[in-house]
Amino acid sequence: MEELLIALRARGGERNADVIIVSCCTLGDAADYVRITFPASRVLILVTKADPDHLAMAAKTQADGYLMVHDVTEATLDSTLQALMCGSVPMALPVASYLRERARSGGPAPSPHQPYFSPRERDVISLLLEGLSNRQIADKVGISLHSAKRHVSSVLSKVNSPSRTHFVARMLATDGHWAGGGERSTG
């Protein structure tokens, strides 16, 4: 991840790559971090193996497309990138099959009204509900003030809330459920 940020700074700070490719096996929440940090960029997940664990990791990400590593050729990468740029969701057959089987088996599916929150955002949500300021959130979570502000802004944006006060009032009024349905994702 650090290499990506260094490369973008070398380009003059421009942070609008069309597509960012991330491995499903990247440690931590790299795909989610990319999604938050580069919201205008499309995220392509490279799935390294077709076993259930790797497919589950890939399915958990908020990606715009999926490609199996063993399928990568110049032609498949080109067609996948073109599909992404046209607004399609390219998906490798093993990923599509995994998601279909999960849906058929009644596995948990995210509510269409429930936004996805990264683990860090879930931490921030619980601290927002405690009434903490950005500085207090930063100190409590061990991140910079800028990062805390970015996470708060991301949370508010995802739920279309104009302010943290509105967000907290809405959460308290709905007993921790979004007005559109689904439970909040605070851990």
Coordinates of N, CA and C in Angstrom, one line a residue, residues 1 3 5 12 15 25 48 53 64 66 92 107 119 122 135 138 145 150-152 186:
M1 N 0.8 -1.2 0.0 CA 0.0 0.0 0.0 C 0.9 1.2 0.0
E3 N 3.8 1.6 -1.3 CA 4.3 1.8 -2.6 C 3.3 2.6 -3.5
L5 N 1.0 4.7 -2.6 CA 1.0 6.1 -2.2 C 2.2 6.9 -2.7
G12 N 2.7 13.8 -8.8 CA 2.3 15.1 -8.5 C 1.1 15.1 -7.6
R15 N -4.6 11.7 -7.4 CA -5.0 10.5 -6.7 C -6.3 9.9 -7.4
C25 N -5.5 -11.5 -1.1 CA -4.7 -12.0 0.0 C -3.8 -10.9 0.7
T48 N -6.2 -15.3 -5.9 CA -5.0 -16.2 -6.1 C -5.3 -17.7 -6.2
D53 N -11.7 -20.5 1.0 CA -11.2 -19.4 1.8 C -10.8 -18.2 1.0
D64 N -15.0 -3.8 -7.8 CA -15.7 -3.6 -9.0 C -15.6 -4.7 -10.0
Y66 N -13.4 -8.9 -10.5 CA -12.6 -10.0 -10.0 C -11.9 -10.8 -11.1
A92 N -14.6 -13.5 -12.5 CA -14.1 -14.9 -12.8 C -15.2 -15.9 -12.4
G107 N -26.9 -18.3 2.5 CA -25.8 -17.6 3.2 C -26.1 -16.2 3.4
P119 N -13.6 -2.3 9.0 CA -13.4 -2.5 10.5 C -13.1 -1.1 11.2
R122 N -16.1 1.0 11.5 CA -17.0 0.4 12.5 C -16.5 0.9 13.9
R135 N -10.6 14.6 17.3 CA -9.4 14.5 18.0 C -9.4 13.3 19.0
A138 N -9.3 10.1 17.1 CA -7.9 9.9 16.6 C -7.0 9.3 17.8
L145 N -5.2 12.9 13.2 CA -6.5 13.7 13.2 C -7.0 13.7 11.8
R150 N -11.2 11.8 8.0 CA -11.5 11.1 6.7 C -12.4 10.0 7.0
H151 N -12.2 9.2 8.0 CA -13.1 8.1 8.4 C -14.5 8.6 8.7
V152 N -14.6 9.7 9.5 CA -15.9 10.2 9.9 C -16.6 10.7 8.6
T186 N -21.5 -2.2 13.4 CA -20.6 -1.7 14.4 C -19.8 -2.8 15.1

